[in-house]
Coordinates of C-alpha atoms in Angstrom, one line a residue:
Y4 CA -3.2 33.8 -12.8
R5 CA -3.4 37.4 -13.9
Q6 CA -5.9 36.4 -16.6
M7 CA -8.0 34.5 -14.0
M8 CA -8.0 37.6 -11.7
S9 CA -8.9 40.0 -14.5
E10 CA -12.2 41.8 -14.5
K11 CA -14.0 38.9 -16.3
R12 CA -12.8 36.3 -13.8
K13 CA -12.5 33.4 -16.3
S14 CA -11.2 30.0 -15.4
Q15 CA -7.8 29.2 -17.1
S16 CA -6.3 25.9 -18.4
I17 CA -2.7 24.9 -18.8
L18 CA -1.8 21.9 -21.0
I19 CA 1.6 20.3 -20.4
S20 CA 2.6 17.9 -23.1
G21 CA 5.8 16.5 -24.6
E22 CA 7.7 13.3 -25.4
S23 CA 9.0 10.9 -22.7
G24 CA 11.8 12.6 -20.7
A25 CA 10.9 16.1 -21.9
G26 CA 10.2 17.3 -18.3
K27 CA 6.4 17.2 -18.0
T28 CA 6.3 16.0 -14.4
E29 CA 8.8 18.5 -13.2
T30 CA 7.2 21.3 -15.1
T31 CA 3.8 20.4 -13.6
K32 CA 5.4 20.6 -10.1
I33 CA 6.9 24.0 -10.9
V34 CA 3.6 25.4 -12.2
M35 CA 1.7 24.1 -9.2
L36 CA 4.3 25.6 -6.8
Y37 CA 4.1 29.0 -8.6
L38 CA 0.3 29.1 -8.7
T39 CA -0.2 27.9 -5.1
T40 CA 2.4 30.4 -3.9
L41 CA 0.5 33.2 -5.6
G42 CA -2.7 32.0 -4.2
S43 CA -1.5 31.4 -0.6
N44 CA -2.8 33.8 2.0
T45 CA 0.2 33.7 4.2
S46 CA -1.1 36.4 6.6
G47 CA -4.2 34.4 7.6
S48 CA -4.7 31.3 5.6
E49 CA -6.8 28.6 7.2
E50 CA -4.5 25.8 8.3
A51 CA -5.6 22.2 8.2
G52 CA -4.2 18.8 8.9
G53 CA -0.7 18.1 10.3
N54 CA 2.2 15.7 10.1
A55 CA 3.7 13.4 12.6
E56 CA 5.7 16.2 14.2
G57 CA 2.5 18.1 15.0
E58 CA 3.1 20.9 12.4
K59 CA 0.1 22.5 10.9
L60 CA 0.1 22.6 7.1
S61 CA -1.6 25.3 4.9
I62 CA -3.8 24.4 2.0
M63 CA -0.9 25.2 -0.3
E64 CA 1.4 22.8 1.5
R65 CA -1.2 20.0 1.5
V66 CA -1.7 20.4 -2.3
L67 CA 2.0 20.1 -2.9
Q68 CA 2.4 17.2 -0.5
S69 CA 0.1 15.1 -2.8
N70 CA 2.8 15.0 -5.5
P71 CA 5.1 12.5 -3.7
I72 CA 2.2 10.0 -3.2
L73 CA 1.2 10.2 -6.8
E74 CA 4.7 9.8 -8.0
A75 CA 5.4 6.8 -5.7
F76 CA 2.3 4.9 -7.0
G77 CA 2.2 6.2 -10.6
N78 CA 5.8 6.8 -11.7
A79 CA 8.4 4.4 -12.8
K80 CA 11.9 4.3 -14.3
T81 CA 12.1 3.9 -18.1
L82 CA 15.1 3.7 -20.3
R83 CA 14.8 7.5 -21.0
N84 CA 13.5 8.8 -17.7
D85 CA 14.1 7.9 -14.1
N86 CA 10.8 9.4 -12.9
S87 CA 8.4 8.9 -15.8
S88 CA 4.7 9.4 -15.1
R89 CA 2.9 6.3 -16.3
F90 CA -0.6 7.9 -16.1
G91 CA -2.4 11.0 -17.1
K92 CA -3.7 13.5 -14.6
F93 CA -6.0 16.5 -14.5
I94 CA -5.3 18.9 -11.6
E95 CA -7.9 21.4 -10.7
L96 CA -6.9 24.3 -8.4
G97 CA -9.8 26.3 -6.8
F98 CA -9.4 29.9 -6.0
N99 CA -11.9 32.3 -4.4
R100 CA -12.7 35.7 -6.0
A101 CA -9.9 37.3 -4.0
G102 CA -7.4 34.9 -5.7
V103 CA -6.7 32.8 -2.5
L104 CA -6.3 29.1 -3.0
Q105 CA -9.2 27.2 -1.5
G106 CA -8.3 23.6 -2.5
A107 CA -7.4 21.2 -5.2
K108 CA -8.8 18.1 -6.9
V109 CA -6.7 15.5 -8.9
Q110 CA -8.3 13.2 -11.5
T111 CA -6.1 10.4 -12.8
Y112 CA -6.7 8.1 -15.8
L113 CA -5.0 5.6 -18.1
L114 CA -2.6 4.1 -15.5
E115 CA -0.2 1.8 -17.3
K116 CA -1.3 -1.4 -15.5
V117 CA 0.5 -3.7 -17.9
R118 CA 3.8 -2.6 -16.2
L119 CA 2.7 -4.6 -13.1
G120 CA 3.2 -7.9 -14.9
F121 CA 6.1 -7.0 -17.2
H122 CA 8.8 -4.3 -17.7
A123 CA 11.8 -4.3 -20.0
S124 CA 15.4 -4.8 -19.0
G125 CA 16.9 -1.6 -17.5
E126 CA 13.4 -0.4 -16.5
R127 CA 11.5 -0.7 -13.2
N128 CA 8.0 -1.3 -11.9
Y129 CA 6.3 1.5 -9.9
H130 CA 8.6 3.3 -7.3
I131 CA 6.5 2.2 -4.3
F132 CA 7.5 -1.4 -4.7
Y133 CA 11.3 -0.6 -4.5
Q134 CA 10.8 2.0 -1.8
L135 CA 9.1 -0.6 0.4
L136 CA 11.6 -3.4 -0.3
R137 CA 14.7 -1.2 0.2
G138 CA 13.4 1.2 2.8
A139 CA 11.3 -0.9 5.1
S140 CA 12.5 -1.4 8.7
E141 CA 13.3 -4.8 10.1
E142 CA 9.9 -4.8 11.9
Q143 CA 8.2 -4.1 8.5
H144 CA 10.2 -6.9 6.9
Q145 CA 8.7 -9.4 9.3
K146 CA 5.2 -7.9 9.1
Y147 CA 5.2 -8.0 5.3
C148 CA 6.9 -11.4 5.0
F149 CA 10.1 -10.1 3.4
H150 CA 12.5 -12.8 4.5
D151 CA 16.0 -12.2 3.2
G152 CA 16.8 -15.9 3.8
I153 CA 14.6 -17.1 1.0
T154 CA 16.2 -15.0 -1.7
G155 CA 19.2 -17.2 -2.3
G156 CA 21.6 -14.2 -1.8
L157 CA 19.7 -11.9 -4.1
E158 CA 18.6 -8.5 -3.1
L159 CA 14.9 -8.4 -2.3
A160 CA 14.1 -6.1 -5.2
N161 CA 15.9 -8.5 -7.6
F162 CA 14.2 -11.6 -6.0
F163 CA 10.6 -10.6 -6.5
H164 CA 9.2 -11.3 -9.9
Y165 CA 7.3 -8.0 -10.3
T166 CA 10.4 -5.9 -9.4
G167 CA 13.4 -7.9 -10.7
Q168 CA 12.6 -8.4 -14.4
G169 CA 14.6 -5.2 -15.4
G170 CA 17.4 -5.8 -13.0
A171 CA 16.0 -3.5 -10.3
P172 CA 18.4 -0.6 -11.1
Q173 CA 18.9 2.2 -8.6
L174 CA 17.8 5.7 -9.5
R175 CA 20.2 8.5 -10.2
E176 CA 18.4 11.4 -8.6
F177 CA 17.4 9.9 -5.2
T178 CA 17.5 6.6 -3.3
D179 CA 14.5 4.4 -2.7
E180 CA 15.1 4.6 1.0
S181 CA 14.8 8.4 1.0
G182 CA 11.8 8.0 -1.4
L183 CA 9.9 5.9 1.2
K184 CA 10.6 8.5 3.9
M185 CA 9.2 11.2 1.6
T186 CA 6.2 9.1 0.7
L187 CA 5.3 8.3 4.3
K188 CA 5.8 12.0 5.3
S189 CA 3.4 13.1 2.6
M190 CA 0.8 10.4 3.6
R191 CA 0.9 11.7 7.2
S192 CA 0.8 15.3 6.0
M193 CA -2.4 14.5 4.1
G194 CA -4.0 13.3 7.3
W195 CA -3.6 9.5 6.7
S196 CA -3.6 7.5 9.9
D197 CA -0.9 4.9 10.7
D198 CA -3.5 2.2 10.3
K199 CA -4.5 3.5 6.8
I200 CA -0.8 3.7 5.8
D201 CA -0.2 0.2 7.0
Q202 CA -3.2 -1.1 5.1
V203 CA -1.9 0.5 1.8
L204 CA 1.6 -0.9 2.3
S205 CA 0.2 -4.3 3.1
I206 CA -1.6 -4.3 -0.2
V207 CA 1.6 -3.3 -2.0
A208 CA 3.4 -6.2 -0.2
G209 CA 0.5 -8.6 -1.0
I210 CA 0.8 -7.8 -4.7
L211 CA 4.6 -8.6 -4.6
H212 CA 3.9 -11.9 -3.0
L213 CA 1.1 -12.6 -5.5
G214 CA 3.7 -12.2 -8.2
Q215 CA 5.7 -15.0 -6.6
V216 CA 2.9 -17.6 -7.0
S217 CA 4.0 -20.2 -9.5
F218 CA 2.0 -23.1 -11.0
E219 CA 2.8 -26.6 -12.0
S220 CA 1.0 -29.0 -14.3
K221 CA -1.1 -31.9 -13.1
M222 CA -3.7 -34.1 -14.8
S223 CA -7.4 -33.8 -13.8
D224 CA -9.7 -36.8 -13.4
G225 CA -10.8 -36.2 -17.0
G226 CA -7.3 -36.4 -18.3
Q227 CA -6.9 -32.6 -18.9
E228 CA -3.8 -30.6 -18.0
I229 CA -4.7 -28.2 -15.1
A230 CA -2.7 -25.8 -12.9
S231 CA -1.7 -26.6 -9.4
I232 CA -0.1 -24.0 -7.0
T233 CA 3.5 -25.0 -6.4
D234 CA 3.9 -23.4 -2.9
E235 CA 0.8 -22.7 -0.9
K236 CA 2.7 -20.7 1.7
T237 CA 3.4 -18.0 -0.9
V238 CA -0.3 -17.6 -1.8
A239 CA -1.2 -17.7 1.9
D240 CA 1.2 -14.8 2.6
A241 CA -0.4 -12.9 -0.3
A242 CA -4.0 -13.7 1.0
K243 CA -3.1 -12.5 4.5
L244 CA -1.5 -9.2 3.3
L245 CA -4.3 -8.5 0.8
G246 CA -7.0 -9.3 3.4
V247 CA -8.8 -11.9 1.4
D248 CA -9.9 -15.5 2.0
L249 CA -7.1 -18.0 1.1
Q250 CA -9.4 -20.5 -0.7
K251 CA -11.2 -17.8 -2.7
L252 CA -7.8 -16.5 -3.8
I253 CA -6.7 -20.0 -4.9
T254 CA -10.0 -20.4 -6.8
A255 CA -9.5 -17.0 -8.5
L256 CA -6.0 -18.0 -9.6
T257 CA -6.8 -21.5 -10.9
V258 CA -10.5 -21.6 -11.9
R259 CA -12.5 -19.6 -14.4
I260 CA -16.1 -19.3 -13.4
M261 CA -18.7 -18.6 -16.1
I262 CA -22.4 -18.1 -15.3
T263 CA -24.8 -18.7 -18.1
R264 CA -28.6 -18.6 -17.7
G265 CA -28.2 -18.9 -13.9
D266 CA -25.9 -22.0 -14.2
E267 CA -22.3 -21.8 -12.9
I268 CA -19.7 -23.4 -15.1
R269 CA -16.2 -23.9 -13.5
I270 CA -13.3 -24.3 -15.9
E271 CA -9.9 -25.3 -14.4
L272 CA -7.1 -23.3 -15.9
T273 CA -3.8 -24.6 -17.4
P274 CA -0.5 -23.3 -15.8
D275 CA -0.1 -20.6 -18.6
K276 CA -3.7 -19.4 -18.1
A277 CA -3.3 -19.4 -14.4
Q278 CA -0.2 -17.2 -14.7
D279 CA -2.2 -14.8 -16.8
A280 CA -5.0 -14.8 -14.2
R281 CA -2.5 -14.0 -11.5
D282 CA -1.1 -11.0 -13.4
A283 CA -4.6 -9.8 -14.3
L284 CA -5.6 -10.0 -10.6
A285 CA -2.5 -8.0 -9.6
K286 CA -3.3 -5.3 -12.2
T287 CA -6.9 -5.1 -11.0
V288 CA -6.0 -4.7 -7.3
Y289 CA -3.2 -2.2 -8.0
G290 CA -5.4 -0.2 -10.3
A291 CA -8.2 0.0 -7.8
M292 CA -5.8 1.1 -5.0
F293 CA -4.3 3.8 -7.3
L294 CA -7.8 5.2 -8.1
W295 CA -8.7 5.1 -4.4

């Protein structure tokens, strides 16, 4: 900060690197807190936005409130780290010539989308899935089709394919219920409307239901083994929550469409290929939502 405010006024860069569990995420938050505190104009900073309680937030507070959202959607538990960032980020803080913080921009890249379809024993998928499953209200359970009666006695986080592969362990530092409260608070602090928050959570729930879609084998008219969806209610729930047409979603899961020289060729997938298509679709949707 002192170098930036020197006579030459040169932009400065900080590179934070290290192996998994070394403390990169926490160090980044400490550095951001330090720099934004130095750059805050507490006597007369322009305040913008507000949370559900009607409080006005300064630019510094809004910058810091972006962290819980990024961590919910981009961090996951690994064997070495309960809050491991599974993406890279470039954070740009803008200061005026007086050294007062004016705003920030975050660029993200290389999200580990493969974690959507598979994670090892003892690990977890992204935090937001567990926060929603464990922290949602009864009303949200109904809205997002989280019916406890269909789990066969399993906890929801262990029942869903995309969250239960690693045993859905709890975190040591904080609970998923408190994590959801923090995530929702940060979303509102950033100016997100209730409708926007509901749309995002609906997509998260839709991805969970998409992971529950299973396929069985049947024979086509030509004698080929093709995939058939086992339970159409599951894919119907996913389509409703994702906001897409049911028949188009079924086609995307069970048919590969190739266009060559203007001609459309439809190839019906085998159950194994359909499962790959399901996971690829989930990764694409989650990756697009994360970038948004």
